[in-house]
Amino acid sequence: MTQLVYNKQNIRVVIFVGRSDFGRCPIGSKRPAAFWPLGGKTALEHLLAKLAHEGVRRVAICAGREYAERLYAMEPDQQPNIDYIFEDLPLGTAGCVRLVSEDCPSE
């Protein structure tokens, strides 16, 4: 049996930034959970910093095009290499995974 050995530096993490929620809570109707403020930063900035701290270097963020400006404006302290995948129409999880596989070919 072959044993797979994973190296954190070669793993690509895919983060899905969903659309705003309608009805669960007041902040959820204004912005997706990835942009919720937590201690002066967004949840997504905390996640990216944690991934960088753990040695992950490749991240793909799937989001609607309406979040492009906000995503490009983020400047986490530590940041892995990020590929942004923007969808013009809601494609769902499978559609985003397909876009990641097309736009971020494995090396």
GROMACS .gro file of N, CA and C in nm:
model
  321
    1MET      N    1   0.085  -0.116   0.000
    1MET     CA    2   0.000   0.000   0.000
    1MET      C    3   0.090   0.124   0.000
    2THR      N    4   0.052   0.224  -0.081
    2THR     CA    5   0.127   0.348  -0.091
    2THR      C    6   0.078   0.447   0.013
    3GLN      N    7   0.171   0.507   0.082
    3GLN     CA    8   0.135   0.607   0.182
    3GLN      C    9   0.155   0.746   0.122
    4LEU      N   10   0.051   0.830   0.132
    4LEU     CA   11   0.059   0.966   0.083
    4LEU      C   12   0.121   1.055   0.190
    5VAL      N   13   0.212   1.140   0.149
    5VAL     CA   14   0.275   1.234   0.240
    5VAL      C   15   0.235   1.374   0.193
    6TYR      N   16   0.174   1.448   0.282
    6TYR     CA   17   0.128   1.582   0.249
    6TYR      C   18   0.223   1.685   0.306
    7ASN      N   19   0.251   1.785   0.228
    7ASN     CA   20   0.334   1.896   0.270
    7ASN      C   21   0.244   2.020   0.271
    8LYS      N   22   0.236   2.090   0.381
    8LYS     CA   23   0.147   2.207   0.393
    8LYS      C   24   0.177   2.311   0.286
    9GLN      N   25   0.302   2.320   0.244
    9GLN     CA   26   0.338   2.421   0.146
    9GLN      C   27   0.280   2.390   0.009
   10ASN      N   28   0.243   2.265  -0.018
   10ASN     CA   29   0.191   2.227  -0.149
   10ASN      C   30   0.039   2.211  -0.151
   11ILE      N   31  -0.025   2.225  -0.037
   11ILE     CA   32  -0.170   2.211  -0.031
   11ILE      C   33  -0.235   2.342  -0.072
   12ARG      N   34  -0.340   2.333  -0.152
   12ARG     CA   35  -0.418   2.451  -0.188
   12ARG      C   36  -0.546   2.450  -0.106
   13VAL      N   37  -0.567   2.554  -0.029
   13VAL     CA   38  -0.687   2.569   0.052
   13VAL      C   39  -0.787   2.650  -0.030
   14VAL      N   40  -0.911   2.606  -0.032
   14VAL     CA   41  -1.017   2.679  -0.102
   14VAL      C   42  -1.112   2.735   0.003
   15ILE      N   43  -1.133   2.867  -0.002
   15ILE     CA   44  -1.223   2.936   0.091
   15ILE      C   45  -1.341   2.988   0.010
   16PHE      N   46  -1.460   2.956   0.057
   16PHE     CA   47  -1.582   3.001  -0.009
   16PHE      C   48  -1.639   3.120   0.067
   17VAL      N   49  -1.650   3.234   0.001
   17VAL     CA   50  -1.711   3.352   0.061
   17VAL      C   51  -1.853   3.358   0.006
   18GLY      N   52  -1.947   3.319   0.091
   18GLY     CA   53  -2.087   3.314   0.048
   18GLY      C   54  -2.150   3.452   0.043
   19ARG      N   55  -2.266   3.455  -0.008
   19ARG     CA   56  -2.341   3.579  -0.017
   19ARG      C   57  -2.402   3.613   0.120
   20SER      N   58  -2.455   3.732   0.133
   20SER     CA   59  -2.518   3.774   0.258
   20SER      C   60  -2.637   3.685   0.290
   21ASP      N   61  -2.658   3.663   0.417
   21ASP     CA   62  -2.770   3.583   0.465
   21ASP      C   63  -2.890   3.676   0.486
   22PHE      N   64  -3.007   3.623   0.470
   22PHE     CA   65  -3.126   3.705   0.488
   22PHE      C   66  -3.206   3.650   0.606
   23GLY      N   67  -3.190   3.712   0.723
   23GLY     CA   68  -3.279   3.677   0.831
   23GLY      C   69  -3.221   3.618   0.957
   24ARG      N   70  -3.102   3.561   0.954
   24ARG     CA   71  -3.052   3.497   1.076
   24ARG      C   72  -3.016   3.598   1.183
   25CYS      N   73  -2.947   3.703   1.143
   25CYS     CA   74  -2.910   3.806   1.239
   25CYS      C   75  -2.890   3.936   1.163
   26PRO      N   76  -2.895   4.050   1.230
   26PRO     CA   77  -2.883   4.178   1.160
   26PRO      C   78  -2.753   4.195   1.082
   27ILE      N   79  -2.640   4.152   1.138
   27ILE     CA   80  -2.513   4.169   1.066
   27ILE      C   81  -2.506   4.075   0.945
   28GLY      N   82  -2.571   3.959   0.955
   28GLY     CA   83  -2.569   3.863   0.845
   28GLY      C   84  -2.643   3.911   0.722
   29SER      N   85  -2.737   4.002   0.739
   29SER     CA   86  -2.810   4.054   0.624
   29SER      C   87  -2.732   4.163   0.553
   30LYS      N   88  -2.625   4.213   0.615
   30LYS     CA   89  -2.546   4.321   0.557
   30LYS      C   90  -2.417   4.274   0.491
   31ARG      N   91  -2.363   4.163   0.539
   31ARG     CA   92  -2.236   4.114   0.484
   31ARG      C   93  -2.222   3.965   0.509
   32PRO      N   94  -2.143   3.895   0.426
   32PRO     CA   95  -2.119   3.752   0.448
   32PRO      C   96  -2.038   3.730   0.576
   33ALA      N   97  -2.046   3.611   0.630
   33ALA     CA   98  -1.975   3.577   0.753
   33ALA      C   99  -1.824   3.601   0.741
   34ALA      N  100  -1.768   3.586   0.622
   34ALA     CA  101  -1.624   3.606   0.603
   34ALA      C  102  -1.582   3.749   0.635
   35PHE      N  103  -1.674   3.843   0.624
   35PHE     CA  104  -1.643   3.984   0.649
   35PHE      C  105  -1.695   4.034   0.783
   36TRP      N  106  -1.741   3.944   0.868
   36TRP     CA  107  -1.785   3.985   1.001
   36TRP      C  108  -1.665   4.034   1.080
   37PRO      N  109  -1.678   4.143   1.154
   37PRO     CA  110  -1.565   4.196   1.232
   37PRO      C  111  -1.541   4.113   1.359
   38LEU      N  112  -1.415   4.080   1.380
   38LEU     CA  113  -1.374   4.006   1.499
   38LEU      C  114  -1.244   4.065   1.550
   39GLY      N  115  -1.250   4.140   1.656
   39GLY     CA  116  -1.128   4.197   1.714
   39GLY      C  117  -1.052   4.288   1.621
   40GLY      N  118  -1.121   4.371   1.546
   40GLY     CA  119  -1.054   4.468   1.460
   40GLY      C  120  -1.020   4.419   1.321
   41LYS      N  121  -1.042   4.292   1.295
   41LYS     CA  122  -1.017   4.234   1.163
   41LYS      C  123  -1.139   4.154   1.122
   42THR      N  124  -1.145   4.118   0.995
   42THR     CA  125  -1.256   4.033   0.952
   42THR      C  126  -1.222   3.887   0.982
   43ALA      N  127  -1.325   3.804   0.985
   43ALA     CA  128  -1.304   3.660   1.006
   43ALA      C  129  -1.210   3.604   0.900
   44LEU      N  130  -1.224   3.650   0.777
   44LEU     CA  131  -1.139   3.601   0.668
   44LEU      C  132  -0.992   3.641   0.690
   45GLU      N  133  -0.967   3.761   0.737
   45GLU     CA  134  -0.829   3.802   0.765
   45GLU      C  135  -0.767   3.716   0.875
   46HIS      N  136  -0.844   3.684   0.978
   46HIS     CA  137  -0.795   3.595   1.084
   46HIS      C  138  -0.763   3.457   1.026
   47LEU      N  139  -0.851   3.406   0.940
   47LEU     CA  140  -0.829   3.274   0.879
   47LEU      C  141  -0.703   3.274   0.792
   48LEU      N  142  -0.686   3.376   0.709
   48LEU     CA  143  -0.567   3.383   0.623
   48LEU      C  144  -0.439   3.391   0.705
   49ALA      N  145  -0.441   3.469   0.812
   49ALA     CA  146  -0.323   3.479   0.898
   49ALA      C  147  -0.292   3.345   0.964
   50LYS      N  148  -0.394   3.273   1.008
   50LYS     CA  149  -0.374   3.142   1.070
   50LYS      C  150  -0.318   3.042   0.969
   51LEU      N  151  -0.371   3.043   0.848
   51LEU     CA  152  -0.320   2.953   0.744
   51LEU      C  153  -0.173   2.984   0.714
   52ALA      N  154  -0.139   3.111   0.702
   52ALA     CA  155   0.001   3.149   0.676
   52ALA      C  156   0.090   3.106   0.792
   53HIS      N  157   0.042   3.125   0.914
   53HIS     CA  158   0.118   3.085   1.033
   53HIS      C  159   0.143   2.934   1.034
   54GLU      N  160   0.047   2.858   0.985
   54GLU     CA  161   0.060   2.711   0.981
   54GLU      C  162   0.142   2.662   0.863
   55GLY      N  163   0.185   2.753   0.775
   55GLY     CA  164   0.271   2.713   0.664
   55GLY      C  165   0.200   2.690   0.532
   56VAL      N  166   0.071   2.717   0.526
   56VAL     CA  167  -0.003   2.703   0.400
   56VAL      C  168   0.031   2.822   0.312
   57ARG      N  169   0.071   2.796   0.188
   57ARG     CA  170   0.114   2.903   0.100
   57ARG      C  171   0.021   2.930  -0.017
   58ARG      N  172  -0.072   2.840  -0.043
   58ARG     CA  173  -0.158   2.855  -0.161
   58ARG      C  174  -0.305   2.852  -0.119
   59VAL      N  175  -0.375   2.961  -0.150
   59VAL     CA  176  -0.515   2.973  -0.114
   59VAL      C  177  -0.592   3.024  -0.236
   60ALA      N  178  -0.708   2.968  -0.257
   60ALA     CA  179  -0.801   3.019  -0.359
   60ALA      C  180  -0.926   3.065  -0.285
   61ILE      N  181  -0.969   3.187  -0.314
   61ILE     CA  182  -1.090   3.241  -0.253
   61ILE      C  183  -1.196   3.254  -0.362
   62CYS      N  184  -1.307   3.185  -0.342
   62CYS     CA  185  -1.420   3.191  -0.435
   62CYS      C  186  -1.523   3.287  -0.378
   63ALA      N  187  -1.564   3.385  -0.458
   63ALA     CA  188  -1.660   3.484  -0.410
   63ALA      C  189  -1.736   3.543  -0.527
   64GLY      N  190  -1.846   3.605  -0.496
   64GLY     CA  191  -1.919   3.680  -0.597
   64GLY      C  192  -1.841   3.804  -0.636
   65ARG      N  193  -1.858   3.846  -0.760
   65ARG     CA  194  -1.783   3.962  -0.810
   65ARG      C  195  -1.808   4.089  -0.728
   66GLU      N  196  -1.924   4.097  -0.662
   66GLU     CA  197  -1.954   4.216  -0.583
   66GLU      C  198  -1.861   4.233  -0.463
   67TYR      N  199  -1.785   4.128  -0.428
   67TYR     CA  200  -1.693   4.136  -0.315
   67TYR      C  201  -1.548   4.159  -0.358
   68ALA      N  202  -1.523   4.177  -0.487
   68ALA     CA  203  -1.386   4.190  -0.537
   68ALA      C  204  -1.312   4.307  -0.472
   69GLU      N  205  -1.375   4.423  -0.470
   69GLU     CA  206  -1.309   4.541  -0.414
   69GLU      C  207  -1.273   4.521  -0.267
   70ARG      N  208  -1.364   4.464  -0.192
   70ARG     CA  209  -1.339   4.441  -0.049
   70ARG      C  210  -1.227   4.339  -0.029
   71LEU      N  211  -1.223   4.234  -0.112
   71LEU     CA  212  -1.119   4.133  -0.098
   71LEU      C  213  -0.982   4.189  -0.135
   72TYR      N  214  -0.975   4.267  -0.242
   72TYR     CA  215  -0.847   4.325  -0.282
   72TYR      C  216  -0.796   4.426  -0.180
   73ALA      N  217  -0.887   4.489  -0.105
   73ALA     CA  218  -0.848   4.589  -0.006
   73ALA      C  219  -0.791   4.529   0.122
   74MET      N  220  -0.817   4.401   0.145
   74MET     CA  221  -0.766   4.336   0.267
   74MET      C  222  -0.615   4.324   0.262
   75GLU      N  223  -0.552   4.350   0.374
   75GLU     CA  224  -0.408   4.335   0.385
   75GLU      C  225  -0.374   4.267   0.516
   76PRO      N  226  -0.392   4.135   0.523
   76PRO     CA  227  -0.359   4.065   0.647
   76PRO      C  228  -0.209   4.077   0.677
   77ASP      N  229  -0.176   4.067   0.807
   77ASP     CA  230  -0.035   4.076   0.848
   77ASP      C  231   0.049   3.971   0.776
   78GLN      N  232   0.001   3.849   0.781
   78GLN     CA  233   0.068   3.739   0.712
   78GLN      C  234  -0.030   3.691   0.606
   79GLN      N  235   0.019   3.667   0.486
   79GLN     CA  236  -0.073   3.628   0.381
   79GLN      C  237  -0.010   3.526   0.289
   80PRO      N  238  -0.079   3.416   0.265
   80PRO     CA  239  -0.030   3.321   0.166
   80PRO      C  240  -0.055   3.376   0.025
   81ASN      N  241  -0.009   3.305  -0.077
   81ASN     CA  242  -0.040   3.344  -0.215
   81ASN      C  243  -0.188   3.317  -0.239
   82ILE      N  244  -0.260   3.418  -0.285
   82ILE     CA  245  -0.405   3.405  -0.300
   82ILE      C  246  -0.444   3.417  -0.447
   83ASP      N  247  -0.522   3.320  -0.493
   83ASP     CA  248  -0.588   3.327  -0.624
   83ASP      C  249  -0.733   3.362  -0.597
   84TYR      N  250  -0.782   3.468  -0.660
   84TYR     CA  251  -0.921   3.508  -0.644
   84TYR      C  252  -1.002   3.454  -0.761
   85ILE      N  253  -1.110   3.386  -0.729
   85ILE     CA  254  -1.201   3.334  -0.831
   85ILE      C  255  -1.335   3.403  -0.809
   86PHE      N  256  -1.375   3.486  -0.904
   86PHE     CA  257  -1.501   3.559  -0.890
   86PHE      C  258  -1.606   3.502  -0.984
   87GLU      N  259  -1.724   3.482  -0.929
   87GLU     CA  260  -1.835   3.431  -1.009
   87GLU      C  261  -1.931   3.545  -1.039
   88ASP      N  262  -1.973   3.555  -1.164
   88ASP     CA  263  -2.069   3.658  -1.203
   88ASP      C  264  -2.211   3.619  -1.164
   89LEU      N  265  -2.239   3.491  -1.166
   89LEU     CA  266  -2.369   3.437  -1.125
   89LEU      C  267  -2.344   3.335  -1.014
   90PRO      N  268  -2.438   3.319  -0.920
   90PRO     CA  269  -2.419   3.218  -0.815
   90PRO      C  270  -2.408   3.077  -0.876
   91LEU      N  271  -2.295   3.012  -0.856
   91LEU     CA  272  -2.271   2.879  -0.912
   91LEU      C  273  -2.279   2.768  -0.808
   92GLY      N  274  -2.280   2.804  -0.681
   92GLY     CA  275  -2.281   2.702  -0.576
   92GLY      C  276  -2.142   2.647  -0.554
   93THR      N  277  -2.132   2.558  -0.457
   93THR     CA  278  -2.003   2.501  -0.418
   93THR      C  279  -1.937   2.426  -0.533
   94ALA      N  280  -2.011   2.341  -0.602
   94ALA     CA  281  -1.953   2.261  -0.711
   94ALA      C  282  -1.904   2.351  -0.824
   95GLY      N  283  -1.979   2.456  -0.855
   95GLY     CA  284  -1.936   2.547  -0.960
   95GLY      C  285  -1.807   2.618  -0.924
   96CYS      N  286  -1.794   2.658  -0.799
   96CYS     CA  287  -1.670   2.724  -0.754
   96CYS      C  288  -1.552   2.628  -0.758
   97VAL      N  289  -1.573   2.505  -0.716
   97VAL     CA  290  -1.466   2.405  -0.721
   97VAL      C  291  -1.420   2.385  -0.865
   98ARG      N  292  -1.514   2.382  -0.958
   98ARG     CA  293  -1.479   2.367  -1.100
   98ARG      C  294  -1.395   2.487  -1.146
   99LEU      N  295  -1.435   2.608  -1.108
   99LEU     CA  296  -1.360   2.727  -1.147
   99LEU      C  297  -1.219   2.725  -1.088
  100VAL      N  298  -1.206   2.680  -0.963
  100VAL     CA  299  -1.074   2.671  -0.900
  100VAL      C  300  -0.987   2.573  -0.977
  101SER      N  301  -1.044   2.460  -1.014
  101SER     CA  302  -0.964   2.358  -1.084
  101SER      C  303  -0.923   2.406  -1.222
  102GLU      N  304  -1.001   2.493  -1.285
  102GLU     CA  305  -0.967   2.547  -1.416
  102GLU      C  306  -0.865   2.661  -1.406
  103ASP      N  307  -0.885   2.751  -1.309
  103ASP     CA  308  -0.802   2.870  -1.297
  103ASP      C  309  -0.675   2.848  -1.216
  104CYS      N  310  -0.670   2.744  -1.138
  104CYS     CA  311  -0.553   2.718  -1.053
  104CYS      C  312  -0.502   2.577  -1.079
  105PRO      N  313  -0.449   2.552  -1.197
  105PRO     CA  314  -0.402   2.415  -1.226
  105PRO      C  315  -0.291   2.374  -1.131
  106SER      N  316  -0.288   2.246  -1.100
  106SER     CA  317  -0.182   2.196  -1.011
  106SER      C  318  -0.048   2.201  -1.084
  107GLU      N  319   0.056   2.218  -1.008
  107GLU     CA  320   0.189   2.233  -1.065
  107GLU      C  321   0.256   2.100  -1.085
   0.00000   0.00000   0.00000
